[in-house]
Amino acid sequence: MADVYLIGAGPGDPGLLTVRGRELIETCDVLVYDYLANAEFLDYAKPGAEIVYVGKKGGDHTLPQDKINELLVAKAREGKTIARLKGGDPYVFGRGGEEAEELVAAGLTFEVVPGITAGVAAAAYAGIPVTHRDHTTSVCFITGHEDPTKEASGHNWEVYAKSTSTLVFYMGVGNLPMIAERLIAGGRDPKTPAALVRWGTRCTQRSMVATLDTVADEAARQGFKAPSIIIVGGVCALHDTLGWFEKRPLLGKGVVVTRAREQASGFADLLRDMGACVHQFPTIRIDPLPDYAPVREAVAGLDAWDWLVFTSVNGVRWFWKILEEEGRDARALGGRKVAAIGPATADALRERGIVADFVPEKYVAEGVVAGLRALGVGAGTRVLIPRAEVAREVLPEELAAAGAEVRVLPVYRTGLNEDGPEALTARLEAGDIHCVTFTSSSTVENFFALVPPEVLRAHPGVRLASIGPVTSRTLARFGFTADVEPADYTIPALAAALAKAL
C-alpha cells in the first residue's frame, strides 16, 4: 500500500477514468484534485474524506507547485492515504514526475495510475486519429507553454516543421500565432490541416479545422480559449468524416435531473450518452422506515396474498432487502401474481428472479387498476402493495372500490433533500441550464420547496420536461406548463423526447 497515488483522471469524460483510479478515489483518506479533473469524481470519495482543490487555471494558481508538493508530503506524514487526481495522465505534461521526486526525497511511497491523455482522447472524440497509415506513422506530443525560467527553449522548430509526424500541442492556444508562424518558417506547408479541440471529451467539447496559415485567425474569430489542444497534420482532414461525438443530439445542453440520487444514475447516463451536460439536483431523499416489524410480518405471511403490486424500483429494492434479511428469496413469492407499474420496476423484479405477470400499457396507477380489473382482480382478491410511506392513493382506493382486499405496505419513506439551491441558481444565471426534468409529482413539489417559482420565471427560455400527465398537472399547480412530455411515461421515452425537443 502506497502513501500517495498519482492518478490520471483522463480528459474529462467520466467514463474514461480507469477502474483502478476509481477504486483508489473510493478508499483514500484525502483527495487532492486539479482544475482539469472532472469534479464528478469527487462523488466517488468515501464519506468523511478530506477534499482539497489545488487547481491551476492560466495564471491563477490556487497553490503553486511547490506548495502542492509540500501538501502531499504533509498529509502523507499524518498517516493518511492520498489520492492525487490529475487531469489526463500524471506523466504527460502533468508534473507528476516532479511530485513523485518530492515523495521519494521525503521517504514516502507512491504509485502511478496512468490516465488517458487529451492528446489522444480529445483528438479521437473530434474525429482525428493521431496516426493513420495514409497520413503519418508517428505522433509528437509537445508543450505549447514552456517553463518560463528555462534559459533556452527545448523546442527545435525546424525539426517539428520538417517532420511528417502529427504534432499535438498542449496548453498552447495562447501561443497559437507563434506556433503557426514558427512551423511555417521552418518549412511546414502553410496549407497543412490544423485543428483545435476545446474541453475535449466533455459535454462542452468544441472543435474546428483550418489550415496552418489561417488557424490562428479562425480560432480567434470562433473564440477558442484554454483548455484546448492544437493538432497539426494531414489527419486533421478526417475531422468531418470521422467526427462522432459532436453529432450527439444534446451536446452542450444543460439538463437538470431532479430524481433522488439513488435513482438518478440511469437517467443521467442516458442523457450523457446523448451529449448533455447533466446537473444533478436531487430533490427527493430516500430514507428507511424507523420500524420494519410490519414489513417482516408481511414477508412471513406472503401466502395470504393473491397479488403483489410494485409501484416503483425503490419499492422492489426495500421489500427485497427485508425479504433477504428474513432468510427468504424469490421462492417466497411462489403462487402469487405480481404486477409492476412500469418497465423499470419490471426489470428490478426480473433481476431478482421474478417475471411480472402484468405490466400496464400506461405506466400510471390508473393503468394498473384497469389492467388488474381486466385480469379479474375484484371481490375476494387480496392485494399487497409495497410502496413509499406517502404516495398517491388512486391505486389502493380504486382496487378497494372494485371489492379487493387491499393492504398498503410502506417499505421506505421519501423526504425533501435539503441541499441548497445556490449552485443550481448560479448555473441558471450563467445560462448553463436549458431544461429541468421532473419524473414524479414529488420532484416537482420538492423542487419548488427549494427553488422559489419566481427563479424559474426569471428564465423563460429554460424548458420544463415532465415524465407524464400526473407530473404535468402538479407543475400546473405551480403555474408552469410542461414543454416536453413523452407519449410513454418512462425514463428512456423522456430522454428521447428531450433529444427531439432540444
mmCIF file of C-alpha atoms in Angstrom, residues 140-457:
data_model
loop_
_atom_site.group_PDB
_atom_site.id
_atom_site.type_symbol
_atom_site.label_atom_id
_atom_site.label_comp_id
_atom_site.label_asym_id
_atom_site.label_seq_id
_atom_site.Cartn_x
_atom_site.Cartn_y
_atom_site.Cartn_z
ATOM 1 C CA CYS A 140 4.750 14.023 -31.350
ATOM 2 C CA PHE A 141 3.362 15.491 -28.105
ATOM 3 C CA ILE A 142 4.671 18.999 -27.459
ATOM 4 C CA THR A 143 4.078 21.553 -24.736
ATOM 5 C CA GLY A 144 2.838 24.845 -26.082
ATOM 6 C CA HIS A 145 3.755 26.583 -22.830
ATOM 7 C CA GLU A 146 7.345 26.072 -21.714
ATOM 8 C CA ASP A 147 8.732 26.716 -18.250
ATOM 9 C CA PRO A 148 9.494 30.483 -18.363
ATOM 10 C CA THR A 149 12.502 30.031 -16.041
ATOM 11 C CA LYS A 150 14.389 27.855 -18.551
ATOM 12 C CA GLU A 151 17.436 29.534 -20.075
ATOM 13 C CA ALA A 152 16.883 28.057 -23.527
ATOM 14 C CA SER A 153 13.877 26.661 -25.339
ATOM 15 C CA GLY A 154 13.568 22.903 -25.600
ATOM 16 C CA HIS A 155 11.821 23.241 -28.959
ATOM 17 C CA ASN A 156 13.521 22.548 -32.246
ATOM 18 C CA TRP A 157 11.044 24.200 -34.579
ATOM 19 C CA GLU A 158 12.898 23.214 -37.715
ATOM 20 C CA VAL A 159 12.648 19.531 -36.760
ATOM 21 C CA TYR A 160 8.934 19.886 -35.967
ATOM 22 C CA ALA A 161 8.326 21.708 -39.217
ATOM 23 C CA LYS A 162 10.086 19.154 -41.405
ATOM 24 C CA SER A 163 8.698 16.130 -39.582
ATOM 25 C CA THR A 164 5.861 14.103 -41.082
ATOM 26 C CA SER A 165 4.570 13.324 -37.589
ATOM 27 C CA THR A 166 1.227 14.533 -36.305
ATOM 28 C CA LEU A 167 2.049 17.386 -33.914
ATOM 29 C CA VAL A 168 -0.098 17.718 -30.796
ATOM 30 C CA PHE A 169 0.428 20.856 -28.708
ATOM 31 C CA TYR A 170 -0.818 21.013 -25.136
ATOM 32 C CA MET A 171 -1.508 24.316 -23.350
ATOM 33 C CA GLY A 172 -0.648 26.282 -26.450
ATOM 34 C CA VAL A 173 -3.757 28.170 -27.513
ATOM 35 C CA GLY A 174 -2.384 31.441 -26.145
ATOM 36 C CA ASN A 175 0.721 30.953 -28.283
ATOM 37 C CA LEU A 176 -1.102 29.693 -31.377
ATOM 38 C CA PRO A 177 0.000 32.548 -33.707
ATOM 39 C CA MET A 178 3.633 31.982 -32.743
ATOM 40 C CA ILE A 179 3.349 28.185 -33.133
ATOM 41 C CA ALA A 180 1.885 28.506 -36.620
ATOM 42 C CA GLU A 181 4.467 31.097 -37.665
ATOM 43 C CA ARG A 182 7.400 29.005 -36.416
ATOM 44 C CA LEU A 183 6.192 25.884 -38.208
ATOM 45 C CA ILE A 184 5.655 27.739 -41.497
ATOM 46 C CA ALA A 185 9.003 29.499 -41.171
ATOM 47 C CA GLY A 186 10.646 26.126 -40.593
ATOM 48 C CA GLY A 187 9.252 24.768 -43.845
ATOM 49 C CA ARG A 188 5.859 23.247 -42.966
ATOM 50 C CA ASP A 189 3.330 23.692 -45.801
ATOM 51 C CA PRO A 190 1.033 26.621 -44.864
ATOM 52 C CA LYS A 191 -1.940 24.603 -46.172
ATOM 53 C CA THR A 192 -1.332 21.746 -43.716
ATOM 54 C CA PRO A 193 -4.611 20.998 -41.907
ATOM 55 C CA ALA A 194 -4.632 22.216 -38.306
ATOM 56 C CA ALA A 195 -7.299 21.651 -35.666
ATOM 57 C CA LEU A 196 -8.261 22.852 -32.201
ATOM 58 C CA VAL A 197 -10.290 20.860 -29.670
ATOM 59 C CA ARG A 198 -11.559 22.640 -26.577
ATOM 60 C CA TRP A 199 -12.753 20.760 -23.495
ATOM 61 C CA GLY A 200 -12.189 17.509 -25.369
ATOM 62 C CA THR A 201 -14.402 14.520 -24.390
ATOM 63 C CA ARG A 202 -16.688 16.699 -22.241
ATOM 64 C CA CYS A 203 -20.241 17.751 -22.975
ATOM 65 C CA THR A 204 -18.903 21.239 -23.775
ATOM 66 C CA GLN A 205 -16.458 19.983 -26.431
ATOM 67 C CA ARG A 206 -15.943 22.198 -29.478
ATOM 68 C CA SER A 207 -13.599 21.609 -32.376
ATOM 69 C CA MET A 208 -12.568 23.330 -35.569
ATOM 70 C CA VAL A 209 -10.272 22.691 -38.528
ATOM 71 C CA ALA A 210 -8.450 25.246 -40.647
ATOM 72 C CA THR A 211 -5.039 25.384 -42.297
ATOM 73 C CA LEU A 212 -1.777 26.282 -40.631
ATOM 74 C CA ASP A 213 -1.750 29.765 -42.168
ATOM 75 C CA THR A 214 -5.353 30.559 -41.131
ATOM 76 C CA VAL A 215 -5.818 28.619 -37.885
ATOM 77 C CA ALA A 216 -4.805 31.424 -35.515
ATOM 78 C CA ASP A 217 -7.209 33.960 -37.050
ATOM 79 C CA GLU A 218 -10.000 31.390 -37.266
ATOM 80 C CA ALA A 219 -9.524 30.306 -33.643
ATOM 81 C CA ALA A 220 -9.697 33.937 -32.526
ATOM 82 C CA ARG A 221 -12.821 34.529 -34.615
ATOM 83 C CA GLN A 222 -14.550 31.496 -33.087
ATOM 84 C CA GLY A 223 -13.452 32.400 -29.557
ATOM 85 C CA PHE A 224 -11.330 29.330 -28.814
ATOM 86 C CA LYS A 225 -9.608 29.603 -25.452
ATOM 87 C CA ALA A 226 -7.860 27.306 -22.981
ATOM 88 C CA PRO A 227 -8.104 24.460 -22.307
ATOM 89 C CA SER A 228 -7.609 23.469 -25.937
ATOM 90 C CA ILE A 229 -5.210 21.167 -27.724
ATOM 91 C CA ILE A 230 -3.770 22.006 -31.132
ATOM 92 C CA ILE A 231 -3.285 19.280 -33.733
ATOM 93 C CA VAL A 232 -1.243 19.788 -36.891
ATOM 94 C CA GLY A 233 -1.086 17.238 -39.681
ATOM 95 C CA GLY A 234 -2.916 15.576 -42.527
ATOM 96 C CA VAL A 235 -5.008 13.507 -40.107
ATOM 97 C CA CYS A 236 -6.964 16.671 -39.244
ATOM 98 C CA ALA A 237 -8.604 16.414 -42.663
ATOM 99 C CA LEU A 238 -10.526 13.393 -41.323
ATOM 100 C CA HIS A 239 -12.348 15.560 -38.761
ATOM 101 C CA ASP A 240 -15.550 15.980 -40.741
ATOM 102 C CA THR A 241 -15.658 12.359 -41.910
ATOM 103 C CA LEU A 242 -14.836 10.632 -38.620
ATOM 104 C CA GLY A 243 -16.283 13.116 -36.148
ATOM 105 C CA TRP A 244 -18.863 11.370 -33.974
ATOM 106 C CA PHE A 245 -19.039 12.944 -30.550
ATOM 107 C CA GLU A 246 -20.220 16.384 -31.624
ATOM 108 C CA LYS A 247 -23.127 14.807 -33.552
ATOM 109 C CA ARG A 248 -24.834 13.797 -30.314
ATOM 110 C CA PRO A 249 -28.282 15.414 -30.151
ATOM 111 C CA LEU A 250 -27.980 17.013 -26.708
ATOM 112 C CA LEU A 251 -24.329 18.083 -26.916
ATOM 113 C CA GLY A 252 -23.744 21.110 -24.739
ATOM 114 C CA LYS A 253 -27.327 21.245 -23.450
ATOM 115 C CA GLY A 254 -27.546 21.663 -19.686
ATOM 116 C CA VAL A 255 -30.197 19.339 -18.248
ATOM 117 C CA VAL A 256 -31.172 19.273 -14.581
ATOM 118 C CA VAL A 257 -32.082 15.883 -13.123
ATOM 119 C CA THR A 258 -34.270 16.189 -10.024
ATOM 120 C CA ARG A 259 -34.637 12.469 -9.249
ATOM 121 C CA ALA A 260 -33.430 11.062 -5.944
ATOM 122 C CA ARG A 261 -29.692 10.378 -6.072
ATOM 123 C CA GLU A 262 -30.347 6.637 -5.699
ATOM 124 C CA GLN A 263 -32.460 6.689 -8.872
ATOM 125 C CA ALA A 264 -30.699 9.333 -10.932
ATOM 126 C CA SER A 265 -27.785 7.392 -12.391
ATOM 127 C CA GLY A 266 -29.693 5.592 -15.165
ATOM 128 C CA PHE A 267 -31.393 8.767 -16.379
ATOM 129 C CA ALA A 268 -28.176 10.763 -16.103
ATOM 130 C CA ASP A 269 -26.288 8.122 -18.096
ATOM 131 C CA LEU A 270 -28.902 8.204 -20.872
ATOM 132 C CA LEU A 271 -28.627 11.982 -21.099
ATOM 133 C CA ARG A 272 -24.813 11.898 -21.074
ATOM 134 C CA ASP A 273 -24.848 9.329 -23.875
ATOM 135 C CA MET A 274 -26.789 11.918 -25.883
ATOM 136 C CA GLY A 275 -24.159 14.551 -25.077
ATOM 137 C CA ALA A 276 -25.993 16.508 -22.383
ATOM 138 C CA CYS A 277 -24.293 18.350 -19.550
ATOM 139 C CA VAL A 278 -26.100 16.762 -16.614
ATOM 140 C CA HIS A 279 -26.625 18.825 -13.473
ATOM 141 C CA GLN A 280 -27.873 16.663 -10.639
ATOM 142 C CA PHE A 281 -30.172 18.441 -8.200
ATOM 143 C CA PRO A 282 -31.831 15.613 -6.264
ATOM 144 C CA THR A 283 -34.989 16.946 -4.647
ATOM 145 C CA ILE A 284 -36.021 13.680 -3.026
ATOM 146 C CA ARG A 285 -34.231 11.803 -0.285
ATOM 147 C CA ILE A 286 -34.910 8.067 0.107
ATOM 148 C CA ASP A 287 -34.880 7.006 3.770
ATOM 149 C CA PRO A 288 -35.532 3.755 5.623
ATOM 150 C CA LEU A 289 -38.508 3.397 7.922
ATOM 151 C CA PRO A 290 -37.921 3.691 11.670
ATOM 152 C CA ASP A 291 -39.574 0.291 12.228
ATOM 153 C CA TYR A 292 -39.670 -2.665 9.834
ATOM 154 C CA ALA A 293 -41.651 -5.000 12.059
ATOM 155 C CA PRO A 294 -44.825 -4.689 9.881
ATOM 156 C CA VAL A 295 -42.801 -5.495 6.763
ATOM 157 C CA ARG A 296 -41.214 -8.526 8.399
ATOM 158 C CA GLU A 297 -44.661 -9.676 9.445
ATOM 159 C CA ALA A 298 -45.946 -9.278 5.897
ATOM 160 C CA VAL A 299 -42.946 -11.152 4.479
ATOM 161 C CA ALA A 300 -43.670 -14.028 6.847
ATOM 162 C CA GLY A 301 -47.280 -14.175 5.671
ATOM 163 C CA LEU A 302 -46.959 -13.802 1.898
ATOM 164 C CA ASP A 303 -49.029 -16.929 1.302
ATOM 165 C CA ALA A 304 -52.114 -14.990 2.359
ATOM 166 C CA TRP A 305 -51.964 -12.663 -0.676
ATOM 167 C CA ASP A 306 -53.136 -13.258 -4.245
ATOM 168 C CA TRP A 307 -51.331 -10.318 -5.866
ATOM 169 C CA LEU A 308 -48.270 -8.212 -5.042
ATOM 170 C CA VAL A 309 -48.236 -4.859 -6.842
ATOM 171 C CA PHE A 310 -44.939 -2.945 -7.013
ATOM 172 C CA THR A 311 -45.196 0.726 -7.948
ATOM 173 C CA SER A 312 -41.505 1.669 -8.102
ATOM 174 C CA VAL A 313 -37.971 0.346 -8.268
ATOM 175 C CA ASN A 314 -37.426 1.588 -4.717
ATOM 176 C CA GLY A 315 -40.402 -0.455 -3.561
ATOM 177 C CA VAL A 316 -38.788 -3.574 -5.022
ATOM 178 C CA ARG A 317 -35.380 -2.785 -3.517
ATOM 179 C CA TRP A 318 -36.580 -2.122 0.012
ATOM 180 C CA PHE A 319 -39.055 -5.013 0.030
ATOM 181 C CA TRP A 320 -36.303 -7.375 -1.155
ATOM 182 C CA LYS A 321 -33.902 -6.074 1.460
ATOM 183 C CA ILE A 322 -36.248 -7.221 4.239
ATOM 184 C CA LEU A 323 -37.092 -10.421 2.367
ATOM 185 C CA GLU A 324 -33.407 -11.366 2.280
ATOM 186 C CA GLU A 325 -32.826 -10.280 5.872
ATOM 187 C CA GLU A 326 -35.547 -12.759 6.812
ATOM 188 C CA GLY A 327 -33.639 -15.504 5.009
ATOM 189 C CA ARG A 328 -36.006 -15.746 2.065
ATOM 190 C CA ASP A 329 -35.710 -15.227 -1.697
ATOM 191 C CA ALA A 330 -37.838 -15.196 -4.858
ATOM 192 C CA ARG A 331 -39.333 -18.571 -3.951
ATOM 193 C CA ALA A 332 -41.296 -16.823 -1.205
ATOM 194 C CA LEU A 333 -43.476 -15.310 -3.954
ATOM 195 C CA GLY A 334 -44.323 -18.717 -5.395
ATOM 196 C CA GLY A 335 -48.010 -18.938 -6.223
ATOM 197 C CA ARG A 336 -48.538 -15.159 -6.032
ATOM 198 C CA LYS A 337 -49.290 -12.999 -9.042
ATOM 199 C CA VAL A 338 -47.011 -9.986 -9.393
ATOM 200 C CA ALA A 339 -47.669 -6.641 -11.101
ATOM 201 C CA ALA A 340 -45.191 -3.853 -11.904
ATOM 202 C CA ILE A 341 -46.273 -0.298 -12.661
ATOM 203 C CA GLY A 342 -43.691 0.115 -15.449
ATOM 204 C CA PRO A 343 -40.764 -1.483 -17.305
ATOM 205 C CA ALA A 344 -38.092 -0.229 -14.889
ATOM 206 C CA THR A 345 -39.939 -1.785 -11.966
ATOM 207 C CA ALA A 346 -40.430 -4.971 -14.006
ATOM 208 C CA ASP A 347 -36.680 -5.027 -14.724
ATOM 209 C CA ALA A 348 -35.914 -4.672 -10.999
ATOM 210 C CA LEU A 349 -38.131 -7.686 -10.343
ATOM 211 C CA ARG A 350 -36.557 -9.660 -13.176
ATOM 212 C CA GLU A 351 -33.101 -9.047 -11.698
ATOM 213 C CA ARG A 352 -34.390 -10.811 -8.593
ATOM 214 C CA GLY A 353 -35.830 -13.784 -10.434
ATOM 215 C CA ILE A 354 -39.442 -12.645 -10.815
ATOM 216 C CA VAL A 355 -41.149 -12.071 -14.175
ATOM 217 C CA ALA A 356 -44.089 -9.722 -13.669
ATOM 218 C CA ASP A 357 -47.455 -11.200 -14.587
ATOM 219 C CA PHE A 358 -48.734 -7.772 -15.536
ATOM 220 C CA VAL A 359 -47.185 -4.503 -16.718
ATOM 221 C CA PRO A 360 -49.697 -1.864 -17.890
ATOM 222 C CA GLU A 361 -49.519 -0.131 -21.239
ATOM 223 C CA LYS A 362 -49.734 3.252 -19.493
ATOM 224 C CA TYR A 363 -47.353 3.479 -16.579
ATOM 225 C CA VAL A 364 -49.578 5.246 -14.066
ATOM 226 C CA ALA A 365 -51.763 3.975 -11.251
ATOM 227 C CA GLU A 366 -54.913 4.301 -13.343
ATOM 228 C CA GLY A 367 -53.449 1.970 -15.957
ATOM 229 C CA VAL A 368 -52.601 -0.605 -13.314
ATOM 230 C CA VAL A 369 -56.151 -0.504 -11.914
ATOM 231 C CA ALA A 370 -57.764 -1.004 -15.323
ATOM 232 C CA GLY A 371 -55.416 -3.844 -16.230
ATOM 233 C CA LEU A 372 -55.795 -5.653 -12.924
ATOM 234 C CA ARG A 373 -59.568 -5.410 -13.070
ATOM 235 C CA ALA A 374 -59.471 -6.895 -16.571
ATOM 236 C CA LEU A 375 -57.469 -9.794 -15.125
ATOM 237 C CA GLY A 376 -60.184 -10.466 -12.604
ATOM 238 C CA VAL A 377 -58.937 -8.602 -9.572
ATOM 239 C CA GLY A 378 -62.037 -7.695 -7.636
ATOM 240 C CA ALA A 379 -64.243 -9.075 -4.904
ATOM 241 C CA GLY A 380 -62.348 -11.531 -2.755
ATOM 242 C CA THR A 381 -58.916 -10.779 -4.229
ATOM 243 C CA ARG A 382 -56.222 -9.965 -1.658
ATOM 244 C CA VAL A 383 -53.689 -7.386 -2.886
ATOM 245 C CA LEU A 384 -50.470 -6.302 -1.134
ATOM 246 C CA ILE A 385 -48.832 -3.047 -2.321
ATOM 247 C CA PRO A 386 -45.231 -2.490 -1.092
ATOM 248 C CA ARG A 387 -44.518 1.193 -1.712
ATOM 249 C CA ALA A 388 -43.416 4.517 -0.217
ATOM 250 C CA GLU A 389 -44.925 5.617 3.073
ATOM 251 C CA VAL A 390 -46.655 8.528 1.324
ATOM 252 C CA ALA A 391 -47.833 8.150 -2.279
ATOM 253 C CA ARG A 392 -50.867 8.659 -4.485
ATOM 254 C CA GLU A 393 -53.879 6.750 -3.179
ATOM 255 C CA VAL A 394 -55.551 6.126 -6.544
ATOM 256 C CA LEU A 395 -54.339 2.545 -6.842
ATOM 257 C CA PRO A 396 -55.413 1.196 -3.418
ATOM 258 C CA GLU A 397 -58.652 3.191 -3.405
ATOM 259 C CA GLU A 398 -59.744 2.041 -6.862
ATOM 260 C CA LEU A 399 -58.876 -1.596 -6.185
ATOM 261 C CA ALA A 400 -60.770 -1.442 -2.907
ATOM 262 C CA ALA A 401 -63.730 0.091 -4.741
ATOM 263 C CA ALA A 402 -63.661 -2.951 -7.037
ATOM 264 C CA GLY A 403 -64.080 -5.161 -3.987
ATOM 265 C CA ALA A 404 -60.474 -6.251 -3.475
ATOM 266 C CA GLU A 405 -58.959 -6.505 -0.006
ATOM 267 C CA VAL A 406 -56.004 -4.133 -0.209
ATOM 268 C CA ARG A 407 -53.115 -3.569 2.166
ATOM 269 C CA VAL A 408 -50.644 -0.750 1.580
ATOM 270 C CA LEU A 409 -47.278 -1.837 2.967
ATOM 271 C CA PRO A 410 -44.824 1.066 3.409
ATOM 272 C CA VAL A 411 -41.254 -0.170 2.854
ATOM 273 C CA TYR A 412 -39.435 3.186 2.641
ATOM 274 C CA ARG A 413 -40.130 6.870 3.019
ATOM 275 C CA THR A 414 -39.288 9.901 0.918
ATOM 276 C CA GLY A 415 -38.284 13.303 2.179
ATOM 277 C CA LEU A 416 -37.111 16.672 0.989
ATOM 278 C CA ASN A 417 -33.430 16.721 0.081
ATOM 279 C CA GLU A 418 -32.444 19.998 1.681
ATOM 280 C CA ASP A 419 -29.239 20.629 -0.249
ATOM 281 C CA GLY A 420 -29.169 24.325 -1.026
ATOM 282 C CA PRO A 421 -30.124 25.624 -4.470
ATOM 283 C CA GLU A 422 -27.209 28.065 -4.718
ATOM 284 C CA ALA A 423 -25.205 26.089 -7.288
ATOM 285 C CA LEU A 424 -28.282 25.498 -9.450
ATOM 286 C CA THR A 425 -29.285 29.160 -9.268
ATOM 287 C CA ALA A 426 -25.786 30.208 -10.295
ATOM 288 C CA ARG A 427 -25.913 27.898 -13.331
ATOM 289 C CA LEU A 428 -29.285 29.325 -14.304
ATOM 290 C CA GLU A 429 -27.850 32.851 -14.105
ATOM 291 C CA ALA A 430 -24.852 31.797 -16.178
ATOM 292 C CA GLY A 431 -27.114 30.403 -18.915
ATOM 293 C CA ASP A 432 -25.804 26.855 -18.443
ATOM 294 C CA ILE A 433 -29.263 25.317 -17.921
ATOM 295 C CA HIS A 434 -31.519 24.578 -20.889
ATOM 296 C CA CYS A 435 -34.015 22.180 -19.321
ATOM 297 C CA VAL A 436 -35.245 20.990 -15.916
ATOM 298 C CA THR A 437 -36.696 17.481 -15.786
ATOM 299 C CA PHE A 438 -39.355 16.165 -13.420
ATOM 300 C CA THR A 439 -40.014 12.438 -13.070
ATOM 301 C CA SER A 440 -42.766 12.488 -10.446
ATOM 302 C CA SER A 441 -45.096 14.862 -8.649
ATOM 303 C CA SER A 442 -42.796 14.655 -5.630
ATOM 304 C CA THR A 443 -39.856 16.006 -7.640
ATOM 305 C CA VAL A 444 -42.000 18.993 -8.653
ATOM 306 C CA GLU A 445 -43.227 19.723 -5.133
ATOM 307 C CA ASN A 446 -39.802 19.330 -3.586
ATOM 308 C CA PHE A 447 -38.102 21.367 -6.313
ATOM 309 C CA PHE A 448 -40.314 24.358 -5.609
ATOM 310 C CA ALA A 449 -39.867 23.866 -1.881
ATOM 311 C CA LEU A 450 -36.179 24.512 -2.521
ATOM 312 C CA VAL A 451 -36.306 26.880 -5.511
ATOM 313 C CA PRO A 452 -38.927 29.663 -5.474
ATOM 314 C CA PRO A 453 -41.079 29.630 -8.651
ATOM 315 C CA GLU A 454 -40.008 33.177 -9.491
ATOM 316 C CA VAL A 455 -36.444 31.919 -10.007
ATOM 317 C CA LEU A 456 -37.604 29.797 -12.945
ATOM 318 C CA ARG A 457 -39.938 32.516 -14.203
#
